Amino acid sequence: MSEHIYLNFIGGEWVASEGGETLQVHDPATSEVLHAVQASTPADVDRAVAAAREAFETTDWKENAERRATALHKLAQELARRQDHFRDFLIREAGKIFPVARSEAAMIVKTAEYYADLTRWIYGRTAQPTPNALSILVREPVGVVGIITPWNMPLALLLRPLAPALAAGCAVILKPAEQTSGITAELVKVIAEIEEIPPGIVNLVTGVGETVGAHLASHEDVDMISFTGGTETGREIVRLSAGNLKKVSLELGGKSPNIIFADADFEAAVKGALAGAAFWNAGQVCTAGTRLLVEEPIHDAFVERLRQAVPKLKVGPGTQRVHVGPVVSEEQLNRVLHYIEVGKEVAELVVGGRRLTDGELAKGYFVEPTVFDRPPLESPIAQDEIFGPVVTVIPFKDVDDAVHIANATRYGLVAAVWTQNINKAFSVAKRVRAGTVWVNAYGVLFQNVEFGGVKQSGHSRHYGLEGLYEYTHLKHIYLQLP
Ligand code: NAD
């Protein structure tokens, strides 16, 4: 049976790449080919950028908030209607387990709704700088925005920049990760049916990051790149964008500390550690709490609880009732297994540490949830983002030691602190360098609360009002009065 081939979406038309090449997309649970997408060329990117520019300059999209609000409300309604479709697609293409796929399919509805509501609330400011003058600050859309996304939450991380970019009045070119380009095309199909969105406002160009993504990032007629992905790729995006000094928004990797004090509610902290480790997405979550900092007096008991709990997590395809699905690709599998081997040399392996190949798992990319104890602080498993089901436990002595270890990586995405002492919680929350600090919780995110990193985890903010303002700039109009 010949596989389905997804096309690019440029200027309101579904079109094949000029180069005629395609890329195959695989099911991570079986390694079977699911479908193919266009392996686009720089010429395809040029066409998409031209279409976006034309739509941005010649339609009333950027000035018609009413039209944009209606469009985003319709998008939210259509996404709500097709939640089961997107859930099932996430299970097949991204290797998600059922509840995680279901919650991602629900999350994008909320994101579209939230920014649909905010579309009519884009206000500027006025000021009176001198007695005979009026300053009017108008919030305008940035313009043509390239949105480059990763595979680990392909819909949630697409809607997170896309909805505010559309709400602000921008035109966009979407460049999804190679592994999850099919589901992105499914989402664009929904957008293509919304008549309020003029042709050319949303374009899709799939293909290899180093070709399509890189050309988009270096394009002279793109005003902004909104990038979510790895820190090294983010660095490359900054270099590529230097030609026209376009605005760059970066949401990058993490190696987040989950800090557990001896006075914490022990069972709640164990649950928070397991959930925070993101085994539910095979560890492939930027906010994963992969460094478990545990205060010395409870360290041994805590590790013992992990030794008992982690092997009970059932690993398998997301189509079954399991706790942990596959990692996304063979490349990712090899990367994770490499880190596990390095870990075995420098730290104590508490549980896990193997690829699983029994029975029907044989052809998929399954890794046992793995816990290491006491790695050297400078070792790769304590410093690098592994992006697999692997956590490290690091003991600490007191507040100062916890803060020192928490800050001792190049990342600064999120952190959590578990304690019943509010003063200690606040002290740590203020001193840890991260974009979000949870107290007695892990991983909670809301559409109306800003999210983003510091240090090499990036510096943009998504969600909330700031997430909308990312896609605008303030113009100052000065009026000299008589
Ligand atoms: P990646 O950096 O390899 O790829 C991300 C996107 O960039 C893909 O679409 C890819 O095709 C494209 N790309 C690759 N090379 C490029 C280049 N030279 N120029 C332009 N584009 C290029 O990341 P990934 O493996 O897809 O995703 C995992 C990473 O994403 C992890 O590091 C994770 O922490 C990060 N992430 C961050 C957040 C956040 O909000 N901070 C959220 C999710 C994932």
Short mmCIF file of C-alpha atoms and ligand atoms in Angstrom, two decimals:
data_model
loop_
_atom_site.label_atom_id
_atom_site.label_comp_id
_atom_site.label_asym_id
_atom_site.label_seq_id
_atom_site.Cartn_x
_atom_site.Cartn_y
_atom_site.Cartn_z
CA MET A 1 0.00 0.00 0.00
CA SER A 2 1.46 3.38 -0.92
CA GLU A 3 1.85 5.76 1.98
CA HIS A 4 0.03 9.06 2.31
CA ILE A 5 2.17 12.05 1.33
CA TYR A 6 1.50 15.37 3.03
CA LEU A 7 2.07 18.53 1.00
CA ASN A 8 3.28 21.99 1.97
CA PHE A 9 0.69 24.73 2.46
CA ILE A 10 1.75 27.98 0.79
CA GLY A 11 -0.41 31.00 -0.02
CA GLY A 12 -3.58 29.00 0.69
CA GLU A 13 -2.69 26.08 -1.64
CA TRP A 14 -1.45 22.55 -0.87
CA VAL A 15 1.69 22.18 -3.00
CA ALA A 16 4.56 19.73 -3.47
CA SER A 17 8.13 20.81 -2.86
CA GLU A 18 9.93 22.14 -5.94
CA GLY A 19 12.64 19.54 -5.37
CA GLY A 20 10.22 16.60 -5.56
CA GLU A 21 11.76 14.87 -2.51
CA THR A 22 9.93 13.51 0.52
CA LEU A 23 10.84 12.39 4.06
CA GLN A 24 9.34 9.33 5.73
CA VAL A 25 7.79 9.62 9.18
CA HIS A 26 7.94 6.56 11.49
CA ASP A 27 5.80 5.16 14.30
CA PRO A 28 8.20 5.18 17.31
CA ALA A 29 6.45 2.16 18.85
CA THR A 30 7.00 -0.11 15.82
CA SER A 31 9.44 1.78 13.56
CA GLU A 32 6.90 1.29 10.71
CA VAL A 33 6.58 4.05 8.11
CA LEU A 34 3.36 6.01 8.79
CA HIS A 35 3.40 8.57 5.98
CA ALA A 36 5.70 10.96 4.14
CA VAL A 37 6.07 14.73 4.14
CA GLN A 38 7.75 17.17 1.78
CA ALA A 39 11.53 17.45 2.08
CA SER A 40 11.40 21.09 1.12
CA THR A 41 14.12 23.26 -0.37
CA PRO A 42 15.20 26.86 0.24
CA ALA A 43 13.13 27.79 -2.85
CA ASP A 44 9.99 26.48 -1.10
CA VAL A 45 10.84 28.62 1.92
CA ASP A 46 11.25 31.67 -0.36
CA ARG A 47 7.77 31.08 -1.82
CA ALA A 48 6.23 30.73 1.64
CA VAL A 49 7.93 33.89 2.91
CA ALA A 50 6.73 35.80 -0.19
CA ALA A 51 3.18 34.53 0.36
CA ALA A 52 3.28 35.52 4.03
CA ARG A 53 4.66 38.97 3.21
CA GLU A 54 2.03 39.55 0.53
CA ALA A 55 -0.81 38.50 2.88
CA PHE A 56 0.57 40.58 5.74
CA GLU A 57 0.93 43.74 3.63
CA THR A 58 -2.16 43.52 1.44
CA THR A 59 -4.97 42.12 3.60
CA ASP A 60 -6.65 43.74 6.59
CA TRP A 61 -5.52 40.87 8.89
CA LYS A 62 -3.06 42.99 10.86
CA GLU A 63 -5.65 45.71 11.51
CA ASN A 64 -8.84 43.70 11.92
CA ALA A 65 -8.94 42.38 15.48
CA GLU A 66 -12.58 41.35 15.03
CA ARG A 67 -11.66 39.06 12.15
CA ARG A 68 -8.73 37.57 14.05
CA ALA A 69 -10.80 36.93 17.19
CA THR A 70 -13.47 35.17 15.14
CA ALA A 71 -10.84 33.10 13.36
CA LEU A 72 -9.21 31.99 16.60
CA HIS A 73 -12.57 31.17 18.22
CA LYS A 74 -13.41 29.02 15.19
CA LEU A 75 -10.02 27.35 15.46
CA ALA A 76 -10.67 26.55 19.14
CA GLN A 77 -14.08 25.08 18.27
CA GLU A 78 -12.69 22.92 15.47
CA LEU A 79 -9.82 21.68 17.63
CA ALA A 80 -12.33 20.81 20.36
CA ARG A 81 -14.45 18.88 17.86
CA ARG A 82 -11.44 16.90 16.60
CA GLN A 83 -9.77 16.13 19.92
CA ASP A 84 -10.02 12.37 19.48
CA HIS A 85 -8.44 12.57 16.04
CA PHE A 86 -5.50 14.60 17.33
CA ARG A 87 -5.14 12.36 20.41
CA ASP A 88 -4.89 9.23 18.27
CA PHE A 89 -2.48 10.90 15.86
CA LEU A 90 -0.23 11.96 18.75
CA ILE A 91 -0.12 8.35 19.96
CA ARG A 92 0.94 7.07 16.53
CA GLU A 93 3.29 9.75 15.29
CA ALA A 94 4.80 11.10 18.53
CA GLY A 95 4.72 7.86 20.55
CA LYS A 96 2.52 9.36 23.28
CA ILE A 97 0.66 7.33 25.85
CA PHE A 98 -3.13 7.72 25.85
CA PRO A 99 -3.71 10.14 28.79
CA VAL A 100 -0.82 12.37 27.73
CA ALA A 101 -2.05 12.53 24.13
CA ARG A 102 -5.56 13.29 25.38
CA SER A 103 -4.37 16.14 27.59
CA GLU A 104 -2.24 17.65 24.81
CA ALA A 105 -5.24 17.56 22.45
CA ALA A 106 -7.28 19.35 25.13
CA MET A 107 -4.54 21.85 25.93
CA ILE A 108 -4.43 23.30 22.41
CA VAL A 109 -8.14 24.11 22.60
CA LYS A 110 -7.49 26.20 25.73
CA THR A 111 -4.54 27.97 24.12
CA ALA A 112 -6.57 28.90 21.04
CA GLU A 113 -9.48 30.05 23.25
CA TYR A 114 -7.25 32.10 25.54
CA TYR A 115 -5.64 34.04 22.70
CA ALA A 116 -8.96 34.34 20.83
CA ASP A 117 -10.24 36.21 23.90
CA LEU A 118 -7.11 38.35 24.20
CA THR A 119 -7.24 39.44 20.54
CA ARG A 120 -9.62 42.29 21.37
CA TRP A 121 -7.49 43.34 24.35
CA ILE A 122 -4.38 44.54 22.58
CA TYR A 123 -3.97 48.05 23.92
CA GLY A 124 -1.16 50.52 23.67
CA ARG A 125 -0.55 53.44 26.06
CA THR A 126 -0.49 57.21 26.01
CA ALA A 127 1.83 59.57 27.82
CA GLN A 128 2.30 63.29 28.08
CA PRO A 129 6.08 63.76 27.93
CA THR A 130 5.91 67.60 27.92
CA PRO A 131 3.02 70.08 28.44
CA ASN A 132 2.43 70.56 24.70
CA ALA A 133 2.78 67.05 23.42
CA LEU A 134 1.08 63.71 23.40
CA SER A 135 2.86 60.38 23.01
CA ILE A 136 0.78 57.49 21.71
CA LEU A 137 2.29 54.02 22.00
CA VAL A 138 0.66 51.66 19.53
CA ARG A 139 1.13 47.89 19.73
CA GLU A 140 1.74 46.57 16.21
CA PRO A 141 2.32 43.02 14.95
CA VAL A 142 5.98 42.14 14.39
CA GLY A 143 5.22 41.04 10.81
CA VAL A 144 6.28 37.80 9.11
CA VAL A 145 7.21 35.19 11.73
CA GLY A 146 8.94 31.84 11.18
CA ILE A 147 7.79 29.35 13.84
CA ILE A 148 10.19 26.41 14.27
CA THR A 149 8.97 23.67 16.63
CA PRO A 150 10.22 20.41 18.20
CA TRP A 151 8.61 16.95 18.23
CA ASN A 152 8.13 16.30 21.92
CA MET A 153 4.80 18.14 22.23
CA PRO A 154 4.15 18.90 18.60
CA LEU A 155 0.69 20.46 18.98
CA ALA A 156 1.00 22.21 22.36
CA LEU A 157 4.31 23.81 21.37
CA LEU A 158 2.92 24.82 17.99
CA LEU A 159 -0.19 26.51 19.37
CA ARG A 160 1.82 28.25 22.11
CA PRO A 161 3.53 30.59 19.59
CA LEU A 162 0.99 30.29 16.74
CA ALA A 163 -2.11 31.46 18.64
CA PRO A 164 -0.54 34.68 20.01
CA ALA A 165 1.20 35.39 16.69
CA LEU A 166 -2.17 35.23 14.92
CA ALA A 167 -3.89 37.16 17.71
CA ALA A 168 -1.28 39.92 17.31
CA GLY A 169 -1.88 40.10 13.54
CA CYS A 170 1.28 38.43 12.22
CA ALA A 171 1.65 36.15 9.18
CA VAL A 172 3.51 32.89 9.86
CA ILE A 173 5.54 30.15 8.24
CA LEU A 174 5.46 26.93 10.24
CA LYS A 175 8.46 24.62 10.16
CA PRO A 176 7.70 21.60 12.37
CA ALA A 177 10.15 18.91 13.49
CA GLU A 178 10.75 16.21 10.88
CA GLN A 179 9.38 13.49 13.19
CA THR A 180 5.99 15.16 13.75
CA SER A 181 5.30 16.99 10.51
CA GLY A 182 2.22 14.87 9.75
CA ILE A 183 0.27 16.05 12.76
CA THR A 184 1.27 19.64 12.04
CA ALA A 185 -0.17 19.24 8.53
CA GLU A 186 -3.36 17.84 10.13
CA LEU A 187 -3.60 20.99 12.21
CA VAL A 188 -2.99 23.22 9.18
CA LYS A 189 -5.86 21.41 7.42
CA VAL A 190 -8.15 22.79 10.14
CA ILE A 191 -6.73 26.30 9.70
CA ALA A 192 -7.14 26.07 5.92
CA GLU A 193 -10.91 25.73 6.37
CA ILE A 194 -11.30 28.91 8.41
CA GLU A 195 -12.43 31.52 5.91
CA GLU A 196 -11.54 34.49 8.15
CA ILE A 197 -7.83 33.61 7.80
CA PRO A 198 -6.67 35.04 4.45
CA PRO A 199 -4.54 32.79 2.19
CA GLY A 200 -0.86 33.32 3.00
CA ILE A 201 -1.34 34.24 6.67
CA VAL A 202 -0.51 30.66 7.72
CA ASN A 203 1.99 28.64 5.67
CA LEU A 204 3.55 25.25 6.28
CA VAL A 205 6.94 24.16 4.92
CA THR A 206 8.19 20.78 6.14
CA GLY A 207 11.68 19.34 5.83
CA VAL A 208 15.10 19.02 7.35
CA GLY A 209 16.04 21.58 10.02
CA GLU A 210 19.46 22.35 8.60
CA THR A 211 17.89 23.14 5.20
CA VAL A 212 14.39 24.53 5.75
CA GLY A 213 14.77 25.84 9.31
CA ALA A 214 18.15 27.36 8.60
CA HIS A 215 16.96 29.14 5.44
CA LEU A 216 13.96 30.52 7.31
CA ALA A 217 16.18 31.73 10.17
CA SER A 218 18.58 33.50 7.80
CA HIS A 219 15.88 34.90 5.49
CA GLU A 220 16.15 38.65 4.93
CA ASP A 221 12.37 39.11 4.65
CA VAL A 222 11.44 37.31 7.87
CA ASP A 223 10.92 39.71 10.78
CA MET A 224 11.07 37.22 13.63
CA ILE A 225 11.90 33.60 14.42
CA SER A 226 10.05 31.94 17.25
CA PHE A 227 12.10 28.86 18.06
CA THR A 228 11.39 26.02 20.47
CA GLY A 229 14.02 23.29 20.56
CA GLY A 230 17.50 22.37 21.75
CA THR A 231 19.99 24.90 23.09
CA GLU A 232 22.63 24.16 20.43
CA THR A 233 20.08 24.68 17.65
CA GLY A 234 18.98 27.88 19.39
CA ARG A 235 22.57 29.14 19.28
CA GLU A 236 22.68 28.39 15.54
CA ILE A 237 19.38 30.23 15.02
CA VAL A 238 20.85 33.33 16.69
CA ARG A 239 23.88 33.16 14.36
CA LEU A 240 21.69 32.64 11.27
CA SER A 241 19.37 35.49 12.17
CA ALA A 242 22.18 38.03 12.44
CA GLY A 243 21.98 39.05 8.74
CA ASN A 244 18.87 41.21 9.07
CA LEU A 245 18.99 41.25 12.91
CA LYS A 246 15.50 39.80 13.10
CA LYS A 247 13.78 39.40 16.44
CA VAL A 248 14.44 35.96 17.92
CA SER A 249 12.37 34.24 20.58
CA LEU A 250 14.02 31.21 22.19
CA GLU A 251 12.45 28.41 24.26
CA LEU A 252 15.30 25.96 24.80
CA GLY A 253 16.39 22.98 26.85
CA GLY A 254 16.60 22.33 30.57
CA LYS A 255 18.19 20.21 33.28
CA SER A 256 15.85 21.24 36.00
CA PRO A 257 16.37 20.75 39.74
CA ASN A 258 13.58 19.24 41.84
CA ILE A 259 14.73 20.11 45.38
CA ILE A 260 13.42 17.99 48.23
CA PHE A 261 14.07 19.02 51.83
CA ALA A 262 13.93 16.62 54.77
CA ASP A 263 10.91 18.47 56.19
CA ALA A 264 8.83 17.96 53.02
CA ASP A 265 5.70 15.81 52.91
CA PHE A 266 7.67 12.71 51.93
CA GLU A 267 4.99 10.87 49.95
CA ALA A 268 3.92 14.03 48.10
CA ALA A 269 7.56 14.68 47.20
CA VAL A 270 8.01 11.11 45.93
CA LYS A 271 4.95 11.55 43.70
CA GLY A 272 6.26 14.94 42.58
CA ALA A 273 9.65 13.45 41.78
CA LEU A 274 8.15 10.67 39.67
CA ALA A 275 5.73 12.97 37.84
CA GLY A 276 8.40 15.65 37.45
CA ALA A 277 10.80 13.17 35.85
CA ALA A 278 8.28 13.02 32.97
CA PHE A 279 8.48 9.25 32.56
CA TRP A 280 4.94 9.73 31.15
CA ASN A 281 6.57 11.19 28.03
CA ALA A 282 9.64 8.94 28.20
CA GLY A 283 11.44 11.91 29.78
CA GLN A 284 11.08 13.98 26.62
CA VAL A 285 9.85 17.16 28.26
CA CYS A 286 11.83 20.40 28.44
CA THR A 287 10.64 21.01 32.01
CA ALA A 288 11.52 17.50 33.26
CA GLY A 289 12.92 17.50 36.80
CA THR A 290 15.88 15.37 35.87
CA ARG A 291 18.05 16.41 38.80
CA LEU A 292 16.50 15.26 42.07
CA LEU A 293 18.28 17.20 44.81
CA VAL A 294 17.52 15.38 48.07
CA GLU A 295 18.58 16.58 51.55
CA GLU A 296 21.04 14.17 53.19
CA PRO A 297 18.86 12.92 56.11
CA ILE A 298 16.19 11.53 53.77
CA HIS A 299 18.42 10.68 50.81
CA ASP A 300 18.66 6.92 51.40
CA ALA A 301 14.96 6.48 52.16
CA PHE A 302 14.07 8.53 49.09
CA VAL A 303 16.31 6.50 46.79
CA GLU A 304 14.81 3.32 48.27
CA ARG A 305 11.28 4.53 47.41
CA LEU A 306 12.39 5.20 43.83
CA ARG A 307 14.00 1.74 43.68
CA GLN A 308 10.62 0.25 44.55
CA ALA A 309 8.35 2.55 42.53
CA VAL A 310 10.15 3.00 39.21
CA PRO A 311 10.22 -0.67 38.09
CA LYS A 312 6.42 -0.75 38.53
CA LEU A 313 6.02 1.70 35.64
CA LYS A 314 4.83 -0.34 32.66
CA VAL A 315 6.62 0.41 29.40
CA GLY A 316 4.97 -0.17 26.01
CA PRO A 317 3.16 1.28 23.00
CA GLY A 318 0.78 4.18 23.70
CA THR A 319 -2.06 2.17 22.18
CA GLN A 320 -1.99 0.01 25.35
CA ARG A 321 -2.49 0.84 29.06
CA VAL A 322 1.09 1.76 29.91
CA HIS A 323 2.91 4.42 31.96
CA VAL A 324 5.90 4.98 29.66
CA GLY A 325 5.91 5.04 25.85
CA PRO A 326 8.81 4.87 23.39
CA VAL A 327 11.35 7.63 22.76
CA VAL A 328 10.67 9.34 19.47
CA SER A 329 13.28 7.93 17.10
CA GLU A 330 16.23 5.59 16.66
CA GLU A 331 18.55 8.59 16.88
CA GLN A 332 17.02 9.60 20.21
CA LEU A 333 17.19 5.99 21.43
CA ASN A 334 20.91 5.81 20.71
CA ARG A 335 21.54 9.16 22.36
CA VAL A 336 19.73 8.08 25.55
CA LEU A 337 21.48 4.68 25.65
CA HIS A 338 24.83 6.42 25.23
CA TYR A 339 24.17 8.64 28.27
CA ILE A 340 23.09 5.60 30.28
CA GLU A 341 26.40 3.86 29.52
CA VAL A 342 28.33 6.98 30.52
CA GLY A 343 26.23 7.16 33.71
CA LYS A 344 27.06 3.58 34.66
CA GLU A 345 30.74 4.50 34.73
CA VAL A 346 30.44 7.51 37.03
CA ALA A 347 27.37 6.95 39.25
CA GLU A 348 25.44 4.22 41.01
CA LEU A 349 22.69 2.73 38.85
CA VAL A 350 19.64 2.41 41.13
CA VAL A 351 17.13 0.98 38.64
CA GLY A 352 16.66 0.60 34.86
CA GLY A 353 19.49 1.20 32.43
CA ARG A 354 18.48 -1.01 29.49
CA ARG A 355 16.73 -0.86 26.15
CA LEU A 356 13.59 -3.05 26.22
CA THR A 357 13.18 -5.42 23.28
CA ASP A 358 10.96 -8.20 24.63
CA GLY A 359 8.14 -9.40 22.37
CA GLU A 360 6.33 -6.61 20.58
CA LEU A 361 8.72 -4.00 21.95
CA ALA A 362 11.47 -5.38 19.71
CA LYS A 363 11.01 -2.96 16.83
CA GLY A 364 10.17 0.11 18.90
CA TYR A 365 12.39 2.58 20.73
CA PHE A 366 11.73 1.62 24.35
CA VAL A 367 14.03 2.46 27.29
CA GLU A 368 13.56 1.38 30.93
CA PRO A 369 12.95 4.29 33.30
CA THR A 370 16.36 4.78 34.84
CA VAL A 371 17.61 6.32 38.09
CA PHE A 372 21.24 7.12 38.90
CA ASP A 373 22.49 8.12 42.34
CA ARG A 374 25.35 10.45 43.34
CA PRO A 375 26.80 11.43 39.94
CA PRO A 376 29.75 13.86 40.08
CA LEU A 377 28.32 17.37 39.62
CA GLU A 378 30.40 17.97 36.50
CA SER A 379 29.53 14.65 34.83
CA PRO A 380 27.46 14.62 31.60
CA ILE A 381 24.51 12.87 33.28
CA ALA A 382 24.34 15.70 35.84
CA GLN A 383 24.89 18.50 33.28
CA ASP A 384 23.43 17.57 29.88
CA GLU A 385 19.82 17.39 28.84
CA ILE A 386 19.43 13.68 28.05
CA PHE A 387 15.79 13.96 26.90
CA GLY A 388 15.00 10.38 27.87
CA PRO A 389 13.58 8.52 30.90
CA VAL A 390 16.68 9.11 33.02
CA VAL A 391 16.97 10.98 36.34
CA THR A 392 19.86 11.55 38.71
CA VAL A 393 19.66 11.89 42.48
CA ILE A 394 22.09 14.36 44.06
CA PRO A 395 22.29 14.72 47.87
CA PHE A 396 22.70 18.16 49.50
CA LYS A 397 23.50 19.43 52.99
CA ASP A 398 21.51 22.65 53.51
CA VAL A 399 19.82 25.59 51.75
CA ASP A 400 23.07 27.12 50.49
CA ASP A 401 24.27 23.78 49.13
CA ALA A 402 20.90 23.13 47.44
CA VAL A 403 20.93 26.55 45.76
CA HIS A 404 24.54 26.11 44.67
CA ILE A 405 23.85 22.70 43.07
CA ALA A 406 20.55 23.86 41.55
CA ASN A 407 22.34 26.73 39.80
CA ALA A 408 25.37 24.69 38.73
CA THR A 409 24.28 24.02 35.12
CA ARG A 410 24.06 26.19 32.01
CA TYR A 411 20.26 25.84 32.01
CA GLY A 412 17.59 27.81 33.86
CA LEU A 413 14.16 26.69 32.68
CA VAL A 414 12.22 25.58 35.78
CA ALA A 415 12.79 24.34 39.35
CA ALA A 416 10.74 23.00 42.24
CA VAL A 417 11.19 23.03 45.99
CA TRP A 418 9.49 20.70 48.46
CA THR A 419 9.38 21.81 52.11
CA GLN A 420 6.80 22.63 54.79
CA ASN A 421 8.81 25.71 55.79
CA ILE A 422 7.54 28.71 53.82
CA ASN A 423 10.63 30.82 54.62
CA LYS A 424 12.91 28.13 53.23
CA ALA A 425 10.68 27.75 50.18
CA PHE A 426 10.80 31.48 49.47
CA SER A 427 14.50 31.77 50.06
CA VAL A 428 15.22 28.98 47.57
CA ALA A 429 12.63 30.22 45.07
CA LYS A 430 14.28 33.66 45.02
CA ARG A 431 17.84 32.37 44.73
CA VAL A 432 17.39 29.65 42.10
CA ARG A 433 17.95 30.99 38.59
CA ALA A 434 14.96 29.67 36.62
CA GLY A 435 11.96 31.03 34.73
CA THR A 436 9.49 29.16 36.95
CA VAL A 437 9.82 27.82 40.52
CA TRP A 438 7.08 25.56 41.86
CA VAL A 439 6.65 25.12 45.61
CA ASN A 440 5.29 21.72 46.68
CA ALA A 441 4.22 21.00 43.10
CA TYR A 442 5.82 20.16 39.77
CA GLY A 443 5.05 20.86 36.14
CA VAL A 444 1.86 22.88 36.43
CA LEU A 445 1.37 25.30 33.55
CA PHE A 446 -1.47 27.64 32.69
CA GLN A 447 -2.39 29.57 29.55
CA ASN A 448 -2.74 32.80 31.55
CA VAL A 449 0.61 32.51 33.37
CA GLU A 450 3.87 33.30 31.59
CA PHE A 451 6.44 30.57 30.91
CA GLY A 452 10.04 30.75 29.70
CA GLY A 453 13.63 30.35 30.75
CA VAL A 454 16.76 32.20 31.82
CA LYS A 455 20.44 31.46 31.07
CA GLN A 456 20.83 28.99 28.19
CA SER A 457 17.22 27.82 28.43
CA GLY A 458 16.26 30.86 26.36
CA HIS A 459 14.77 34.23 27.21
CA SER A 460 11.33 34.50 25.65
CA ARG A 461 8.03 34.34 27.49
CA HIS A 462 5.06 32.38 26.24
CA TYR A 463 1.50 32.16 27.52
CA GLY A 464 -0.14 35.06 29.31
CA LEU A 465 -0.09 38.67 28.16
CA GLU A 466 3.68 38.67 27.73
CA GLY A 467 3.26 35.70 25.39
CA LEU A 468 1.08 37.91 23.20
CA TYR A 469 3.44 40.89 23.42
CA GLU A 470 6.32 38.70 22.12
CA TYR A 471 4.66 39.01 18.69
CA THR A 472 4.21 42.79 18.84
CA HIS A 473 6.34 45.86 19.07
CA LEU A 474 5.50 49.28 20.44
CA LYS A 475 5.46 52.17 18.01
CA HIS A 476 5.73 55.67 19.46
CA ILE A 477 3.66 58.31 17.64
CA TYR A 478 4.49 61.78 18.92
CA LEU A 479 2.01 64.64 18.57
CA GLN A 480 3.29 68.21 18.97
CA LEU A 481 0.39 70.31 20.21
CA PRO A 482 0.12 74.09 19.76
P1 NAD B 1 16.01 20.46 17.82
O1 NAD B 1 16.69 21.70 18.27
O2 NAD B 1 16.83 19.37 17.27
O3 NAD B 1 14.93 20.78 16.69
C1 NAD B 1 13.92 21.74 16.88
C2 NAD B 1 13.49 22.27 15.53
O4 NAD B 1 14.59 22.96 14.94
C3 NAD B 1 13.08 21.20 14.52
O5 NAD B 1 11.99 21.67 13.76
C4 NAD B 1 14.32 21.06 13.66
O6 NAD B 1 14.04 20.59 12.36
C5 NAD B 1 14.81 22.49 13.63
N1 NAD B 1 16.24 22.64 13.31
C6 NAD B 1 17.24 21.76 13.50
N2 NAD B 1 18.41 22.27 13.08
C7 NAD B 1 18.16 23.52 12.64
C8 NAD B 1 18.97 24.56 12.11
N3 NAD B 1 20.28 24.43 11.94
N4 NAD B 1 18.37 25.72 11.77
C9 NAD B 1 17.04 25.89 11.96
N5 NAD B 1 16.22 24.93 12.44
C10 NAD B 1 16.78 23.77 12.79
O7 NAD B 1 15.14 19.98 19.06
P2 NAD B 1 14.25 18.67 19.16
O8 NAD B 1 15.15 17.51 19.30
O9 NAD B 1 13.22 18.68 18.08
O10 NAD B 1 13.48 18.97 20.54
C11 NAD B 1 14.01 18.71 21.77
C12 NAD B 1 14.57 19.97 22.39
O11 NAD B 1 13.58 20.98 22.48
C13 NAD B 1 15.03 19.74 23.81
O12 NAD B 1 16.24 20.39 24.00
C14 NAD B 1 13.94 20.40 24.64
O13 NAD B 1 14.33 20.81 25.92
C15 NAD B 1 13.58 21.55 23.79
N6 NAD B 1 12.27 22.04 24.16
C16 NAD B 1 12.17 23.25 24.81
C17 NAD B 1 10.92 23.71 25.21
C18 NAD B 1 10.74 25.01 25.96
O14 NAD B 1 9.62 25.48 26.04
N7 NAD B 1 11.77 25.60 26.51
C19 NAD B 1 9.79 22.94 24.95
C20 NAD B 1 9.96 21.71 24.31
C21 NAD B 1 11.20 21.29 23.90
#
